[in-house]
Amino acid sequence: MAAIIEVRDATKRFGAHAAVDRVSLSVAEGEFFALLGPSGCGKTTLLRLIAGFETADGGSIAIDGTDMTGVEPQDRPVGMVFQSYALFPHMTVAGNVGYGLRVTGVAKSEIERRVAETLALVKLDGYAERMPAQLSGGQRQRVALARALVKRPRVLLLDEPLSALDAKLREQMRHELVRLKQSVGITFVIVTHDQSEALSMADRVAVMELGRVRQIAAPDELYEHPNCRFVAEFIGRINLFDGRAAGVVEEAGGRRLIVEGAALGRVGVPMNGASAAASALAVGVRPEKVRLDAAEPDDQRIRLQGRVVEIAYFGETSQIMLALDGGATVSAALTNATRSVRPGVAVGDVLWASWDPADTLVLET
Amino acid sequence: MRHDRLRSWREDGAAFWALTAPPVLWLVAFFVVPLAMVWLVSFAGRGPQGQVLPVATLENYARALEPIHLLIIAKSVAIAVAVTAICVVIGVAMALVIAFAPTRWKNPLLLLVMLPFWTNLLIRTYSWIALLRSEGLVNLGSGWLHEAADALLGLVGLDGLMPAFQPVELLYSTSAVILSLIHIHLPFVVLPAYAALERIDRDCLESSLDLGATPAQTFRLVMLPMAMPGIATGALIAFILALGSFVAADLLGGTDSIMIGNLIQRQFTASNDWQFGAALSFLLLYVTFALVWLNAARRARVPS
């Protein structure tokens, strides 16, 4: 697949602070790409660099094979949807959507046709003569999308497009965006701080921290194979234990790394590409991969014994937190798979938490 | 939603009246009553010595519409329109500069706009005399430039080529009146226009650029319409104040630069014709009310 956006070593400084620090990434044509990270990680600045609202202090950005250095925002083949939607309050919905065509001298009849067509695409037929103030949040979002799409950009940039909506509407707009993406077939680049948004919609996600890209991968890859402690902790929940490498053993299933840690004891885990020489490691396991038993499980599983200190009920799952000797805790997520079964666990129970060594993440810190 | 500690005035009448009565009484005694008196006088008859006679008549208003007075009114409106138009052009430009200046420059720049307010109107008007009179700074300055140019030409043997310098008569003209009124009323346009520009969501401007509009199109199609309520309010204030002004025309104007304000002033002093002065005052007030109402109606039509 050809790259539609090619970012090489892009850097943007505000004073002494590098908001975007030597970022390189490439987005494939037709991809749904997400920039994910906590606030202040530089994801919005990176998006604004791509849109041309900021000028990079270093590196280059190419769109569709053309270097964008010195190209004004109005001349870039990208459309942007702003977090605030930024609708023009003094224009009707049709005026807003047709604006980009009007300022570039498209014929009136053509404008009317394409505005109607695009409003139908975002399911806003019949709203053409309304003013933005008369619309709900979700409708304004659709107008903002239509306004950017009517110009048929090669890339649609979306800055936190769902953050202003309430939870139910956000869920609905999520499906809507994926549907829209499929029907127009262009590349979407979305900025979000909400991991569930990024994971559920995007083909690939770039996780950013302090102006740098930490990992670029497909959602499942990010979740199951994070490349560092930051990504592992930022995406989903995880139990992490500090430890250090204490040698490698050859076994039937492959090479195993022996890790020693205060809470963990001495365990053998798959190598996962971790260095056997690393003195400080974090060993992690996702809560839903942890099983709870009253009796000590069979020998293959990594196990820890602890006392139940907290049961948090989330509806579809319950999170059980065990306190281990020495102060560490381990959480297990149990699916409430049937109506009748409450997890047969009570605060104070002493249980075994265990998981398959293959589900263990070994992260260098 | 009602805050528990904020009680309705219905529940706490004593406190409400204790706080409201003084200003209301003040307004009634020193504004409503005198205004009502002037209004009554505008319908009164005039005795041989100018006495106010308790006769109801529309003659005073009829006199205001005589051609000679209509001409003064028309001229005043023309001056006020010119002043307002130039104030809007300069004021919006100034407001733009301030709104897009770096943050640390905004307050100093606003202070510079406000500064003339702290100077007495008469002093501001007299300072224009100092600038514009025949021996004023403008003429002295251009005279000096003229001499300098002459001296330069002299160096290349072209002395005597330029005609002798003649001071330009700038003072005592309608232009001088307009110049001074622009100076006085500019802040009334700059401040509301600045407030309106400052409120515009920067995303809207970036969005316009992103959609392919040039900066000039963005200014014309997005910025100006979004700031229009503030600009219109500023223009309205400037127009009303300029229309009713009389100091500038008095001190800087020529014999034909008389404005409604001067006409009214004259009726209450030299002409001793309060009835006619009152009628003229109220005509001005009716025009003002109509304009304010039009502006309010226009704003109500545009949903924000």
XYZ file of C-alpha atoms in Angstrom:
669
model
C 0.000 0.000 0.000
C 1.227 3.468 -0.869
C 1.818 5.928 1.949
C -0.493 8.937 1.800
C 1.196 10.691 4.736
C 4.916 10.380 5.353
C 6.213 12.086 8.494
C 9.994 12.069 8.926
C 11.689 13.307 12.096
C 9.067 16.023 12.546
C 9.887 18.323 15.454
C 7.907 21.217 16.862
C 9.143 23.284 19.790
C 7.220 25.788 21.879
C 10.006 27.661 23.605
C 12.342 25.103 25.102
C 9.648 22.429 25.180
C 9.490 19.999 22.271
C 5.780 19.269 21.792
C 6.616 16.913 18.923
C 10.057 15.371 19.128
C 11.544 13.697 16.037
C 8.393 11.790 15.123
C 8.420 9.533 12.090
C 5.432 7.598 10.869
C 3.685 6.762 7.658
C -0.029 6.376 7.088
C -1.183 4.120 4.282
C -3.732 5.203 1.699
C -7.236 4.375 2.913
C -6.123 3.602 6.435
C -7.979 4.548 9.636
C -5.069 5.769 11.729
C -5.244 6.943 15.350
C -2.860 9.140 17.334
C -3.390 8.143 20.948
C -1.853 9.502 24.108
C -2.458 11.392 27.325
C -3.040 15.143 27.183
C 0.139 17.047 26.424
C 1.750 14.181 24.516
C 1.872 16.186 21.277
C -0.780 14.320 19.296
C -2.825 17.422 18.481
C 0.325 19.371 17.573
C 1.294 16.558 15.199
C -2.155 16.714 13.590
C -1.837 20.492 13.246
C 1.562 20.042 11.628
C -0.047 17.744 9.075
C -2.891 20.221 8.493
C -0.395 23.074 8.148
C -1.533 25.194 11.118
C 1.877 24.793 12.716
C 5.257 24.994 11.043
C 7.701 22.225 11.898
C 11.056 23.231 13.390
C 12.652 20.180 11.834
C 11.945 17.144 9.724
C 9.495 16.898 6.861
C 5.905 15.963 6.152
C 4.818 14.720 2.746
C 1.215 14.188 1.707
C 0.513 12.044 -1.327
C 4.173 12.123 -2.283
C 4.484 15.937 -2.200
C 6.610 17.685 0.404
C 4.334 20.023 2.382
C 7.050 22.351 3.693
C 5.893 25.907 3.058
C 2.482 24.827 1.739
C -0.346 26.847 3.315
C -3.271 25.022 5.002
C -5.669 26.131 2.252
C -3.495 24.428 -0.365
C -3.162 21.039 1.355
C -5.340 18.116 0.252
C -6.587 17.520 3.783
C -9.826 18.272 5.562
C -9.935 18.938 9.267
C -12.704 18.340 11.794
C -12.104 20.428 14.896
C -12.768 19.362 18.459
C -15.068 22.378 18.884
C -16.552 21.650 15.399
C -15.829 25.342 14.590
C -19.063 25.749 12.616
C -19.678 29.254 11.286
C -22.523 30.481 13.516
C -23.787 33.042 10.989
C -24.295 30.527 8.183
C -26.939 27.855 7.676
C -25.984 24.197 7.585
C -25.921 24.381 3.784
C -23.820 27.561 3.983
C -21.341 25.839 6.259
C -21.090 22.689 4.176
C -20.853 24.599 0.896
C -18.299 27.099 2.218
C -15.220 25.243 1.013
C -16.685 24.993 -2.503
C -17.895 28.597 -2.564
C -14.496 30.086 -1.688
C -12.802 28.087 -4.415
C -15.221 29.252 -7.089
C -17.290 26.128 -7.708
C -20.471 26.823 -9.704
C -23.615 27.389 -7.689
C -25.554 24.433 -9.101
C -22.585 22.150 -8.448
C -22.372 23.438 -4.856
C -26.056 22.727 -4.279
C -25.743 19.222 -5.684
C -22.687 18.303 -3.647
C -24.008 19.855 -0.430
C -27.217 17.819 -0.739
C -25.212 14.696 -1.536
C -22.873 15.163 1.442
C -25.688 15.994 3.858
C -27.338 12.738 2.800
C -24.054 10.937 3.458
C -24.010 12.138 7.073
C -27.789 11.588 7.372
C -28.715 15.243 7.720
C -31.098 15.553 4.765
C -33.703 18.192 5.537
C -31.454 20.191 7.848
C -29.906 22.384 5.139
C -31.620 25.623 6.198
C -31.105 25.259 9.954
C -28.627 27.436 11.834
C -25.879 25.699 13.863
C -27.379 27.054 17.097
C -30.534 25.064 16.370
C -28.697 21.722 16.196
C -27.800 19.147 18.836
C -24.181 18.254 19.556
C -24.339 15.119 17.422
C -25.868 17.030 14.505
C -23.188 19.716 14.694
C -20.578 16.986 14.574
C -22.174 15.670 11.373
C -22.198 19.144 9.839
C -18.493 19.489 10.666
C -17.833 16.135 9.004
C -19.896 17.035 5.937
C -18.152 20.403 5.623
C -14.748 18.730 5.550
C -15.834 15.854 3.288
C -17.598 17.957 0.651
C -14.201 19.050 -0.685
C -13.258 15.399 -1.242
C -9.933 15.642 0.582
C -7.400 12.842 0.308
C -7.115 12.744 4.094
C -9.596 13.639 6.820
C -7.990 14.824 10.058
C -10.164 14.561 13.161
C -9.142 16.226 16.421
C -10.874 14.526 19.364
C -14.085 14.350 17.320
C -16.164 12.563 19.934
C -14.988 14.172 23.152
C -17.776 16.767 23.259
C -20.525 14.142 23.044
C -22.139 12.223 25.872
C -21.328 8.539 26.326
C -24.272 7.023 24.420
C -23.922 9.388 21.478
C -20.183 8.819 21.389
C -20.733 5.087 20.976
C -23.169 5.755 18.146
C -20.898 8.272 16.387
C -18.089 5.728 16.603
C -20.006 3.314 14.401
C -21.051 6.240 12.247
C -17.420 7.285 11.653
C -16.403 3.755 10.685
C -19.368 3.538 8.282
C -18.525 6.968 6.834
C -14.911 5.959 6.395
C -15.983 2.874 4.479
C -18.364 4.763 2.211
C -15.969 7.583 1.252
C -12.892 5.364 1.191
C -10.386 8.097 2.084
C -7.742 8.072 4.808
C -8.830 9.086 8.324
C -6.342 10.292 10.922
C -7.951 10.711 14.324
C -6.488 12.212 17.484
C -7.854 10.869 20.740
C -6.936 10.397 24.374
C -9.586 7.681 24.708
C -8.028 4.265 24.151
C -11.342 2.521 23.541
C -12.045 4.972 20.700
C -8.665 4.313 19.133
C -8.765 0.533 19.600
C -12.326 0.074 18.345
C -12.085 2.256 15.230
C -8.525 2.380 13.986
C -6.627 -0.020 11.755
C -3.402 1.115 13.367
C -2.649 3.232 16.402
C 0.389 5.352 17.240
C 0.786 5.703 20.999
C 2.522 8.959 21.939
C 4.162 10.125 25.137
C 6.042 13.390 25.756
C 6.239 14.250 22.075
C 7.585 10.864 20.973
C 5.892 7.910 19.348
C 6.271 4.907 21.633
C 4.643 2.240 19.481
C 2.751 2.003 16.209
C 0.708 -1.158 15.817
C -2.694 -2.666 15.181
C -5.013 -2.469 18.224
C -4.701 -6.144 19.224
C -0.942 -6.019 18.794
C -0.777 -2.955 21.069
C -2.852 -4.635 23.721
C -1.267 -8.083 23.668
C 2.281 -7.108 22.709
C 3.060 -3.658 24.075
C 6.714 -2.794 23.519
C 7.230 -0.840 26.711
C 5.856 -0.272 30.148
C 4.191 3.026 29.164
C 2.134 1.439 26.375
C 1.252 -1.574 28.532
C -0.061 0.664 31.293
C -1.722 3.220 29.005
C -3.710 0.646 27.003
C -6.142 -1.279 29.176
C -5.489 -2.541 32.695
C -2.462 -4.543 33.684
C -0.882 -6.153 36.732
C 2.801 -5.245 36.781
C 5.506 -6.738 38.983
C 9.077 -5.515 39.182
C 11.779 -8.079 38.702
C 15.129 -8.764 37.124
C 16.445 -11.338 34.660
C 18.127 -14.286 36.314
C 19.130 -16.472 33.406
C 17.707 -18.376 30.467
C 16.617 -22.008 30.324
C 16.001 -24.217 27.264
C 12.716 -26.069 27.442
C 10.598 -28.142 25.098
C 8.423 -25.125 24.286
C 11.404 -22.861 23.554
C 13.755 -20.634 25.478
C 12.458 -19.239 28.714
C 13.648 -16.260 30.650
C 13.904 -16.715 34.396
C 12.713 -13.632 36.235
C 13.079 -13.005 39.939
C 11.014 -10.468 41.805
C 9.911 -9.633 45.307
C 6.212 -10.281 44.811
C 6.648 -12.746 41.993
C 9.242 -15.129 43.346
C 11.139 -16.998 40.618
C 9.204 -17.641 37.389
C 9.976 -18.756 33.858
C 8.371 -16.710 31.084
C 8.618 -16.722 27.268
C 11.475 -14.547 26.020
C 9.237 -12.079 24.167
C 12.362 -10.452 22.802
C 13.376 -9.166 26.210
C 17.057 -9.003 26.935
C 18.423 -11.629 29.306
C 20.926 -9.039 30.463
C 18.331 -6.483 31.573
C 18.695 -5.860 35.273
C 15.294 -4.238 35.683
C 12.225 -5.790 34.101
C 8.503 -5.517 34.582
C 6.442 -8.657 34.319
C 2.813 -8.037 33.467
C -0.413 -9.870 32.965
C -3.823 -8.527 31.910
C -6.523 -9.021 34.582
C -8.846 -11.000 32.280
C -6.081 -13.597 31.806
C -5.818 -14.209 35.541
C -7.786 -17.140 36.970
C -8.836 -17.414 40.618
C -8.935 -20.756 42.439
C -9.438 -21.785 46.023
C -6.957 -24.654 45.609
C -3.438 -24.282 44.300
C -3.524 -24.753 40.491
C -1.428 -27.211 38.469
C 2.272 -26.796 38.058
C 2.378 -25.098 34.634
C 0.755 -21.839 35.706
C 2.410 -18.870 37.342
C 0.628 -18.415 40.662
C 0.360 -16.039 43.580
C -1.613 -16.441 46.772
C -3.463 -13.508 48.284
C -6.446 -12.255 50.177
C -9.423 -10.604 48.455
C -9.498 -6.914 49.473
C -11.822 -5.367 46.891
C -14.547 -6.473 44.514
C -15.507 -3.885 41.897
C -18.624 -4.657 39.875
C -18.692 -3.242 36.309
C -21.715 -5.061 34.918
C -20.118 -7.164 32.230
C -17.115 -7.948 34.423
C -16.137 -7.908 38.065
C -12.634 -6.901 39.105
C -11.320 -8.842 42.082
C -8.273 -7.369 43.815
C -6.011 -9.627 45.878
C -3.445 -8.301 48.337
C -0.280 -10.392 48.406
C 2.112 -10.783 51.293
C 4.526 -7.874 51.098
C 2.005 -5.289 49.897
C 1.727 -5.961 46.140
C -1.704 -6.519 44.625
C -2.999 -8.499 41.680
C -6.314 -7.946 39.917
C -8.398 -10.497 38.082
C -11.318 -9.674 35.786
C -14.102 -12.215 35.843
C -16.745 -12.154 33.136
C -20.275 -12.218 34.475
C -21.207 -14.663 31.759
C -24.606 -15.621 33.113
C -27.186 -13.698 35.122
C -27.276 -16.073 38.032
C -23.595 -16.320 38.762
C -22.064 -13.722 40.990
C -18.400 -14.536 41.271
C -18.288 -16.906 44.245
C -15.805 -14.660 45.953
C -16.055 -12.572 49.099
C -13.741 -9.991 50.633
C -11.367 -11.802 52.981
C -11.206 -15.055 51.002
C -7.731 -16.425 50.493
C -7.358 -17.436 46.828
C -4.774 -18.430 44.238
C -4.383 -16.072 41.270
C -2.719 -17.855 38.343
C -2.052 -17.433 34.638
C -0.515 -19.203 31.722
C 3.179 -18.255 31.302
C 2.433 -17.635 27.609
C 0.139 -14.745 28.636
C 2.920 -13.009 30.503
C 4.319 -9.749 29.204
C 7.961 -9.024 29.870
C 8.756 -5.343 29.562
C 12.019 -3.533 29.916
C 11.652 -0.460 32.077
C -31.301 26.291 38.747
C -31.628 28.457 41.849
C -28.849 28.777 44.332
C -30.048 28.304 47.913
C -28.303 31.374 49.207
C -29.662 33.634 46.481
C -33.096 34.553 47.653
C -35.765 35.966 45.433
C -36.674 39.642 45.990
C -40.214 38.488 46.667
C -39.014 36.681 49.783
C -36.856 39.507 51.031
C -38.599 42.737 50.115
C -36.844 44.947 52.656
C -33.358 44.167 51.411
C -34.483 44.537 47.810
C -35.969 47.994 48.327
C -33.101 49.166 50.517
C -30.698 48.439 47.660
C -32.937 49.523 44.795
C -34.626 52.659 46.121
C -31.647 55.092 46.221
C -30.590 54.679 42.590
C -34.195 54.621 41.409
C -34.999 57.801 43.313
C -31.835 59.420 42.008
C -32.759 58.552 38.424
C -36.329 59.757 38.861
C -35.357 63.048 40.492
C -32.465 63.981 38.250
C -33.254 62.248 34.973
C -36.867 61.218 34.472
C -38.458 64.380 35.928
C -36.215 66.890 34.094
C -36.597 64.911 30.874
C -40.366 64.911 31.287
C -40.244 68.664 31.866
C -38.258 69.202 28.675
C -40.718 66.952 26.874
C -43.666 69.043 28.132
C -41.882 72.268 27.198
C -41.450 70.955 23.646
C -45.256 71.137 23.270
C -45.661 74.512 25.038
C -46.418 77.905 23.514
C -44.008 80.853 23.641
C -44.795 84.255 25.134
C -43.437 87.557 23.772
C -40.419 87.428 26.134
C -39.922 83.763 25.529
C -42.075 82.677 28.493
C -43.297 79.110 28.553
C -47.059 79.263 28.049
C -49.218 76.280 29.082
C -50.663 75.791 25.604
C -50.434 72.473 23.768
C -48.995 72.965 20.292
C -46.982 71.147 17.669
C -45.605 74.419 16.313
C -42.139 73.837 17.812
C -41.784 70.543 15.947
C -43.119 72.155 12.785
C -40.397 74.814 13.023
C -37.752 72.122 13.292
C -38.840 70.891 9.883
C -38.416 74.282 8.205
C -35.847 74.121 5.371
C -33.176 76.135 7.180
C -33.309 73.787 10.171
C -33.658 70.682 8.049
C -30.452 71.720 6.305
C -28.603 71.865 9.634
C -30.060 68.511 10.626
C -29.052 66.996 7.287
C -25.564 68.414 7.611
C -25.239 67.065 11.165
C -26.342 63.629 9.984
C -23.865 63.789 7.106
C -21.034 64.739 9.491
C -22.041 61.974 11.931
C -22.219 59.413 9.091
C -18.783 60.429 7.802
C -17.321 60.304 11.312
C -18.902 56.896 11.954
C -17.756 55.438 8.648
C -14.150 56.536 9.156
C -14.247 55.444 12.814
C -15.417 51.983 11.720
C -12.660 51.597 9.130
C -9.871 52.784 11.451
C -11.431 51.252 14.572
C -11.861 47.752 13.115
C -8.282 47.858 11.833
C -7.046 48.863 15.282
C -9.205 46.212 16.951
C -7.762 43.598 14.579
C -4.218 44.585 15.420
C -4.936 44.374 19.158
C -6.892 41.106 18.927
C -4.062 39.388 17.057
C -1.180 41.019 18.938
C 0.908 38.831 21.272
C -0.855 38.488 24.620
C 1.596 40.663 26.525
C 0.957 43.575 24.107
C -2.833 43.512 24.355
C -3.305 45.407 27.604
C -0.776 48.163 26.823
C -2.413 48.663 23.412
C -5.895 48.808 24.946
C -4.567 51.324 27.452
C -3.390 53.527 24.593
C -6.892 53.397 23.125
C -8.436 54.319 26.483
C -5.960 57.086 27.302
C -7.852 59.955 25.549
C -10.874 59.159 27.753
C -8.913 60.393 30.732
C -8.381 63.791 29.155
C -11.044 66.466 29.319
C -13.058 66.850 26.130
C -12.306 70.575 25.928
C -8.579 69.983 26.246
C -8.727 67.348 23.523
C -10.605 69.788 21.303
C -8.269 72.699 22.066
C -5.270 70.528 21.272
C -6.642 70.194 17.747
C -6.536 73.990 17.522
C -2.880 73.864 18.528
C -2.265 71.358 15.762
C -4.323 72.855 12.971
C -4.107 76.663 13.251
C -2.001 78.625 10.762
C 0.957 78.713 13.147
C 0.072 75.229 14.423
C 2.246 72.168 14.512
C 1.002 70.776 11.208
C 1.735 73.973 9.318
C 5.056 74.504 11.113
C 6.034 70.928 10.331
C 5.133 71.108 6.672
C 6.727 74.560 6.440
C 9.942 73.117 7.813
C 9.785 70.229 5.336
C 9.185 72.730 2.564
C 12.268 74.736 3.552
C 14.325 71.598 3.827
C 13.272 70.538 0.336
C 14.057 74.012 -0.950
C 17.520 73.872 0.654
C 18.142 70.455 -0.931
C 17.176 71.779 -4.341
C 19.472 74.742 -3.676
C 22.388 72.345 -3.304
C 21.929 71.169 -6.861
C 21.416 74.694 -8.143
C 17.677 74.564 -8.431
C 16.812 77.111 -5.726
C 13.858 79.302 -6.400
C 12.176 76.469 -8.297
C 9.627 75.838 -5.534
C 6.975 78.432 -4.763
C 7.134 80.124 -1.356
C 5.440 78.213 1.474
C 1.876 79.267 2.278
C 0.342 78.009 5.529
C -2.750 75.911 4.771
C -5.984 76.986 6.429
C -7.016 73.815 8.256
C -8.920 75.193 11.176
C -12.505 76.493 11.215
C -13.781 74.059 8.648
C -16.064 71.042 8.552
C -12.992 68.863 7.968
C -11.507 70.019 11.261
C -14.789 69.179 13.009
C -14.856 65.713 11.442
C -11.196 65.110 12.306
C -11.750 65.953 15.958
C -14.986 63.931 16.185
C -13.183 60.884 14.737
C -10.497 61.246 17.354
C -13.029 61.527 20.166
C -15.294 58.673 19.083
C -12.749 56.147 17.857
C -12.480 54.283 21.219
C -16.246 53.699 21.177
C -15.770 51.608 18.013
C -12.417 50.029 18.884
C -13.481 48.563 22.226
C -16.694 46.727 21.195
C -15.079 45.630 17.922
C -12.077 44.295 19.835
C -14.333 42.445 22.288
C -16.228 40.862 19.380
C -13.064 39.864 17.509
C -11.511 38.460 20.659
C -14.559 36.238 21.202
C -14.335 34.601 17.766
C -13.329 30.957 18.036
C -9.856 30.718 16.454
C -10.853 27.262 15.205
C -13.420 28.941 12.930
C -10.662 30.947 11.248
C -8.398 27.910 10.880
C -11.335 25.899 9.619
C -11.942 28.502 6.927
C -8.304 28.313 5.822
C -8.435 24.528 5.897
C -11.469 24.618 3.606
C -9.450 26.448 0.991
C -10.331 30.093 1.744
C -7.585 32.707 1.413
C -6.878 34.920 4.447
C -8.760 37.762 2.706
C -11.803 35.542 2.145
C -11.615 34.364 5.747
C -11.662 37.977 6.907
C -14.592 38.935 4.677
C -16.758 35.819 5.012
C -16.053 34.600 8.552
C -14.354 37.174 10.745
C -16.255 40.295 9.751
C -19.750 38.735 9.950
C -18.934 37.105 13.296
C -17.670 40.418 14.712
C -20.513 42.416 13.152
C -22.704 42.711 16.284
C -19.815 44.331 18.159
C -18.868 46.572 15.244
C -22.504 47.645 14.751
C -22.863 48.486 18.438
C -19.676 50.551 18.349
C -20.783 52.324 15.185
C -24.167 53.081 16.731
C -22.611 54.608 19.843
C -20.190 56.672 17.758
C -22.995 57.851 15.481
C -25.321 58.876 18.310
C -22.588 60.733 20.172
C -21.265 62.427 17.028
C -24.757 63.480 15.983
C -25.390 65.200 19.294
C -21.957 66.795 19.692
C -21.540 70.566 19.745
C -18.140 71.391 21.286
C -16.146 70.443 18.183
C -18.382 72.436 15.829
C -18.268 75.375 18.240
C -14.499 75.539 18.596
C -13.162 74.058 15.365
C -15.974 74.663 12.885
C -16.356 77.536 10.456
C -19.378 79.774 10.121
C -21.265 77.087 8.215
C -20.268 74.154 10.431
C -23.206 74.472 12.793
C -24.669 71.138 14.004
C -27.947 70.238 15.741
C -26.160 70.312 19.068
C -25.134 73.934 18.514
C -28.644 74.812 17.380
C -30.138 73.300 20.544
C -27.552 74.962 22.738
C -28.327 78.305 21.143
C -32.046 77.946 21.839
C -31.438 77.514 25.556
C -28.936 80.413 25.727
C -28.780 83.270 23.217
C -32.137 82.725 21.513
C -33.998 82.085 24.769
C -36.351 79.728 22.954
C -36.641 76.705 25.236
C -39.701 75.418 23.431
C -37.894 75.040 20.136
C -34.746 73.728 21.863
C -36.808 71.102 23.664
C -38.491 70.021 20.434
C -35.106 69.691 18.697
C -33.704 67.730 21.648
C -36.567 65.292 21.508
C -36.306 64.878 17.750
C -32.699 63.837 18.351
C -33.819 61.494 21.123
C -36.475 59.878 18.901
C -33.871 59.221 16.214
C -31.569 57.691 18.839
C -34.337 55.464 20.195
C -35.216 54.301 16.699
C -31.595 53.395 15.955
C -31.092 51.558 19.246
C -34.311 49.654 18.687
C -33.313 48.739 15.126
C -29.960 47.444 16.363
C -31.624 45.394 19.106
C -34.172 43.980 16.641
C -31.406 43.024 14.220
C -29.498 41.235 16.961
C -32.595 39.395 18.130
C -33.086 38.038 14.612
C -29.636 36.433 14.487
C -29.538 33.362 16.745
C -26.279 33.273 18.615
